[in-house]
Coordinates of C-alpha atoms in Angstrom, one line a residue:
M1 CA 131.3 65.1 138.1
K2 CA 132.1 68.8 138.1
R3 CA 132.9 69.0 134.4
P4 CA 129.3 68.1 133.1
A5 CA 128.0 70.9 135.5
K6 CA 130.4 73.4 133.8
I7 CA 129.3 72.2 130.4
A8 CA 125.6 72.6 131.4
T9 CA 126.3 76.1 132.8
F10 CA 128.1 77.0 129.6
A11 CA 125.3 75.7 127.5
L12 CA 122.8 77.6 129.6
A13 CA 124.8 80.8 129.2
L14 CA 124.9 80.3 125.5
V15 CA 121.1 79.8 125.3
T16 CA 120.5 82.8 127.7
G17 CA 122.8 85.0 125.6
T18 CA 121.1 84.0 122.4
V19 CA 117.7 84.8 123.9
L20 CA 118.9 88.2 125.2
A21 CA 120.4 89.0 121.8
Q22 CA 117.1 88.2 120.2
T23 CA 115.1 90.4 122.6
M24 CA 117.4 93.3 123.1
L25 CA 116.9 96.4 121.0
P26 CA 119.5 97.1 118.3
K27 CA 122.1 99.7 119.2
L28 CA 122.4 102.9 117.1
A29 CA 125.9 104.3 116.7
Q30 CA 126.2 108.1 117.2
K31 CA 126.8 109.7 113.8
A32 CA 126.5 113.2 112.3
S33 CA 123.9 111.9 109.8
Y34 CA 121.7 108.8 109.3
K35 CA 119.9 107.0 106.5
V36 CA 116.4 106.8 108.1
G37 CA 113.3 105.2 106.8
F38 CA 109.9 106.9 107.3
A39 CA 107.0 104.5 106.4
Q40 CA 103.9 106.7 106.1
T41 CA 100.4 105.2 106.1
E42 CA 98.8 107.5 103.5
S43 CA 98.9 111.0 102.2
N44 CA 95.2 111.7 101.3
N45 CA 94.4 114.2 104.0
P46 CA 95.9 117.4 105.5
W47 CA 97.1 115.8 108.7
R48 CA 99.2 113.2 107.0
I49 CA 100.6 115.8 104.5
A50 CA 101.6 118.0 107.5
Q51 CA 103.2 115.1 109.3
T52 CA 105.2 114.1 106.2
K53 CA 106.4 117.7 105.5
S54 CA 107.5 118.1 109.1
M55 CA 109.6 114.9 108.9
Q56 CA 111.1 115.9 105.6
D57 CA 111.9 119.4 106.7
E58 CA 113.6 118.2 109.9
A59 CA 115.6 115.5 108.1
K60 CA 116.8 118.1 105.6
K61 CA 117.6 120.6 108.3
L62 CA 119.7 118.0 110.2
G63 CA 121.4 116.6 107.2
H64 CA 119.9 113.1 107.3
Q65 CA 118.9 111.0 104.3
L66 CA 115.1 110.2 104.6
V67 CA 113.9 107.1 102.8
Y68 CA 110.2 108.0 102.5
T69 CA 107.4 105.6 101.5
D70 CA 103.6 106.1 101.2
A71 CA 101.5 103.1 101.8
A72 CA 98.5 104.8 100.1
G73 CA 96.1 103.3 102.7
S74 CA 97.2 99.8 102.1
T75 CA 98.5 97.7 105.1
A76 CA 100.0 95.1 102.8
K77 CA 102.0 97.9 101.0
Q78 CA 103.2 99.3 104.2
V79 CA 104.5 95.9 105.3
A80 CA 106.3 95.7 101.9
D81 CA 107.6 99.2 102.4
V82 CA 109.2 98.4 105.8
R83 CA 110.7 95.2 104.3
S84 CA 112.2 97.3 101.5
M85 CA 113.8 99.6 104.1
I86 CA 115.3 96.6 105.9
A87 CA 116.7 95.4 102.6
Q88 CA 118.2 98.9 102.0
K89 CA 119.9 98.6 105.4
V90 CA 118.7 101.9 106.8
D91 CA 120.0 103.0 110.2
A92 CA 116.6 103.3 111.8
I93 CA 112.9 103.3 110.8
F94 CA 110.1 105.7 111.8
L95 CA 106.8 103.9 111.3
S96 CA 103.2 105.2 111.5
P97 CA 101.5 101.8 111.4
R98 CA 98.2 101.8 109.5
E99 CA 96.8 98.9 111.7
D100 CA 97.9 97.8 115.1
K101 CA 98.3 94.0 114.4
P102 CA 99.6 93.4 110.9
L103 CA 102.7 95.6 111.3
A104 CA 103.9 93.8 114.4
P105 CA 105.8 91.0 112.4
V106 CA 107.8 93.5 110.3
V107 CA 108.8 95.5 113.5
A108 CA 110.2 92.2 114.8
E109 CA 112.0 91.6 111.4
A110 CA 113.6 95.1 111.6
R111 CA 114.8 94.4 115.2
K112 CA 116.3 91.0 114.1
A113 CA 118.0 92.8 111.2
G114 CA 119.6 95.2 113.7
I115 CA 117.5 98.2 112.8
P116 CA 115.7 100.2 115.6
V117 CA 112.1 101.2 115.0
I118 CA 110.4 104.3 116.5
L119 CA 106.6 104.4 116.2
L120 CA 105.0 107.7 115.3
D121 CA 101.3 108.6 115.8
R122 CA 99.9 105.1 115.8
N123 CA 100.8 102.2 118.0
I124 CA 101.2 98.4 117.7
D125 CA 99.0 96.0 119.6
P126 CA 100.9 95.6 123.0
A127 CA 100.1 91.9 123.1
L128 CA 102.2 91.5 119.9
S129 CA 104.9 94.1 120.3
K130 CA 106.4 95.9 123.2
A131 CA 108.3 99.2 123.6
G132 CA 111.9 98.6 124.9
T133 CA 111.9 95.1 123.5
D134 CA 110.5 95.1 119.9
Y135 CA 110.7 98.8 119.2
V136 CA 112.3 101.8 120.9
T137 CA 109.3 103.9 121.9
F138 CA 106.0 105.4 120.7
V139 CA 105.9 109.2 120.0
G140 CA 102.4 110.6 119.7
S141 CA 99.2 111.7 121.4
D142 CA 97.2 110.1 124.1
F143 CA 94.2 108.9 122.0
I144 CA 92.2 107.7 124.9
K145 CA 92.5 111.1 126.6
E146 CA 91.5 112.8 123.3
G147 CA 88.3 110.9 123.3
Q148 CA 87.7 111.6 127.0
R149 CA 88.2 115.3 126.4
V150 CA 85.6 115.4 123.7
A151 CA 83.1 113.5 125.8
D152 CA 83.8 115.7 128.9
W153 CA 83.2 118.9 126.8
L154 CA 79.9 117.4 125.5
V155 CA 78.7 116.5 129.0
K156 CA 79.2 120.1 130.1
N157 CA 78.0 121.8 127.0
A158 CA 75.3 119.6 125.5
A159 CA 72.3 121.8 126.3
G160 CA 69.9 118.9 126.0
K161 CA 71.5 117.3 122.9
T162 CA 72.2 113.7 124.0
N163 CA 71.7 111.4 121.0
I164 CA 75.0 110.7 119.4
I165 CA 76.3 109.3 116.1
E166 CA 79.9 108.2 116.3
L167 CA 82.0 108.2 113.1
E168 CA 84.9 105.9 113.8
G169 CA 88.3 105.9 112.2
T170 CA 89.9 103.0 110.3
T171 CA 89.0 99.7 111.8
G172 CA 92.0 98.2 113.6
A173 CA 93.9 101.5 113.8
S174 CA 95.0 102.5 117.4
P175 CA 93.6 106.1 117.2
A176 CA 90.2 104.7 116.2
N177 CA 90.3 102.1 119.0
D178 CA 91.4 104.5 121.7
R179 CA 89.3 107.5 120.6
R180 CA 86.3 105.3 120.8
K181 CA 87.2 103.9 124.2
G182 CA 88.0 107.2 125.7
F183 CA 84.7 108.8 124.5
D184 CA 82.5 105.8 125.1
D185 CA 83.7 105.2 128.6
V186 CA 82.8 108.8 129.6
I187 CA 79.4 108.5 127.9
A188 CA 78.7 105.2 129.7
K189 CA 79.0 107.1 133.0
N190 CA 76.4 109.7 132.0
P191 CA 73.1 107.7 131.3
K192 CA 71.2 110.7 129.8
F193 CA 73.5 110.4 126.8
K194 CA 73.1 107.6 124.2
I195 CA 75.2 106.5 121.2
V196 CA 72.4 105.7 118.8
A197 CA 74.8 104.6 116.0
S198 CA 78.5 104.0 115.5
Q199 CA 80.2 103.1 112.2
T200 CA 83.6 103.5 110.5
G201 CA 84.1 106.4 108.1
N202 CA 87.7 105.2 107.6
F203 CA 89.1 108.7 108.6
A204 CA 88.1 109.9 105.1
R205 CA 86.0 113.0 104.3
D206 CA 83.7 111.6 101.6
T207 CA 83.2 108.3 103.4
G208 CA 82.4 110.2 106.6
R209 CA 79.8 112.2 104.6
Q210 CA 78.2 109.2 103.1
V211 CA 78.1 107.3 106.5
A212 CA 76.7 110.4 108.3
E213 CA 74.0 110.8 105.6
T214 CA 72.9 107.2 106.0
L215 CA 72.9 107.3 109.8
L216 CA 71.1 110.6 110.0
Q217 CA 68.3 109.2 107.8
A218 CA 68.2 106.0 110.0
H219 CA 68.3 108.0 113.3
P220 CA 66.5 111.4 112.8
E221 CA 66.6 111.8 116.6
A222 CA 70.4 112.2 116.5
N223 CA 71.6 115.7 117.5
V224 CA 75.3 115.1 118.1
I225 CA 78.0 113.8 115.7
Y226 CA 81.3 112.8 117.2
A227 CA 84.0 112.2 114.5
H228 CA 87.3 110.6 115.2
N229 CA 89.0 113.1 112.9
D230 CA 88.5 116.4 111.2
E231 CA 88.1 114.9 107.7
M232 CA 85.0 112.9 108.8
A233 CA 83.7 115.9 110.8
I234 CA 83.9 118.1 107.7
G235 CA 82.1 115.4 105.7
A236 CA 79.5 115.2 108.5
V237 CA 78.9 119.0 108.2
S238 CA 78.0 118.5 104.5
A239 CA 75.7 115.6 105.4
I240 CA 73.9 117.7 108.1
Q241 CA 73.4 120.6 105.6
A242 CA 72.1 118.1 103.0
A243 CA 69.5 116.9 105.5
G244 CA 68.2 120.5 105.8
K245 CA 69.7 121.1 109.3
V246 CA 72.2 123.6 110.7
P247 CA 75.5 122.1 111.8
G248 CA 76.7 123.4 115.1
K249 CA 73.1 124.3 116.1
D250 CA 70.6 121.7 115.2
I251 CA 73.3 119.0 115.5
L252 CA 76.5 119.5 117.5
V253 CA 79.7 118.4 115.7
L254 CA 82.8 117.3 117.6
S255 CA 86.2 116.3 116.2
I256 CA 89.8 115.5 116.8
D257 CA 92.9 116.7 114.9
G258 CA 92.9 120.5 114.7
G259 CA 93.5 121.2 111.1
K260 CA 93.1 124.8 109.9
E261 CA 89.9 124.0 107.9
A262 CA 88.2 122.4 110.9
V263 CA 89.3 125.2 113.3
Q264 CA 87.9 127.8 110.9
M265 CA 84.6 125.9 111.1
V266 CA 84.7 126.3 114.8
V267 CA 85.1 130.0 114.3
D268 CA 82.2 129.9 111.9
G269 CA 80.0 127.9 114.3
K270 CA 79.7 124.8 112.1
I271 CA 81.9 122.6 114.4
N272 CA 81.5 123.0 118.1
Y273 CA 84.7 121.5 119.6
V274 CA 88.0 120.1 118.3
V275 CA 90.8 118.5 120.3
E276 CA 94.2 118.9 118.7
C277 CA 96.4 116.0 117.6
N278 CA 99.5 117.8 116.5
P279 CA 101.1 116.3 113.3
R280 CA 104.4 118.2 113.4
F281 CA 106.4 115.2 114.5
G282 CA 109.8 116.0 112.8
P283 CA 111.6 117.8 115.7
K284 CA 110.5 115.4 118.4
A285 CA 111.1 112.3 116.2
F286 CA 114.6 113.2 115.3
A287 CA 115.4 114.4 118.8
T288 CA 114.2 111.0 120.1
L289 CA 116.5 109.2 117.6
K290 CA 119.5 111.3 118.8
E291 CA 118.7 110.5 122.4
Y292 CA 118.5 106.8 121.7
A293 CA 121.8 106.8 119.9
A294 CA 123.4 108.6 122.9
G295 CA 122.2 105.7 125.1
K296 CA 119.5 107.6 127.0
K297 CA 116.8 105.3 128.5
L298 CA 113.5 106.3 126.9
P299 CA 110.0 105.8 128.2
A300 CA 107.6 103.4 126.5
K301 CA 105.5 106.4 125.3
I302 CA 106.5 110.0 124.6
I303 CA 103.2 112.0 124.7
N304 CA 102.7 115.2 122.7
A305 CA 101.0 118.1 124.4
D306 CA 97.8 118.9 122.5
R307 CA 95.5 121.9 122.9
D308 CA 91.8 122.3 122.1
Y309 CA 89.6 124.7 120.1
T310 CA 86.4 126.0 121.5
P311 CA 84.0 128.7 120.2
Q312 CA 85.8 131.0 122.6
S313 CA 89.4 130.1 121.7
A314 CA 89.3 129.0 118.0
K315 CA 89.8 132.4 116.5
A316 CA 93.0 133.1 118.5
G317 CA 94.3 129.6 117.8
L318 CA 93.6 129.6 114.1
A319 CA 97.0 130.9 113.0
G320 CA 98.8 128.1 114.8
A321 CA 96.6 125.3 113.3
Y322 CA 98.2 123.2 110.6

């Protein structure tokens, strides 16, 4: 009677071992150099260009081979890009997921292929993919806090301007989701403020301009525009001027990213407030990879420290903006 129990125990151990093997993160051997994939979402704006340059510069400095792809704003292409990296047997993958749901399956595919994935800037839906199980960690900014900081500044500095147009980022992208939540939650607690319209501008300058023009015509009472990134904020400045109003005075303009062009507009009074989202990921990304290879236990999120630019601080901070 004891033998069947042993067999059952052995079978359970095999099943348990298989499950653990399927859910454990792949190991990364310590080496002098790695072949590393970097799956970029797009390169149509200064933020992404700065992020890519930082990754390329750091890889070159450290002697790593960087397999770089640009999804050109296509989620389907980014999925194909990651699968190509898996086929090329890279040692690890850095991924800036364009959307938070469609990239989850290929993150799982990489793990099953024995390739660790580190998420940069954008996250994966936590209901579909988890740090420490499906991918190593997320390195980036706290997007919810970014939105909260913008709203907190507005509450303190609105000077009677309370009707808000919100230009949202790409639908389904974690920065857009979280920057909306952080901002909207604060506004909801301050009943004198009202979001009169909210629509995606797809994180793009010209789309942001077009959407801002349409919404300003539909809501002439609007006197605040909150854009989820600099590109849309700069587009909104053009839309305000086209409407015969003065950006920064007649209509407050608030943004997130901290690119040099937007910070200069804070200096010039056309944008009122910008929260930084630092794109220079290279040093921290490759340091995180090295720590993981060394067996260090990493947190689920590694949050970058981001400053802000106000009318009082923008001039001094301009030189350090990307």
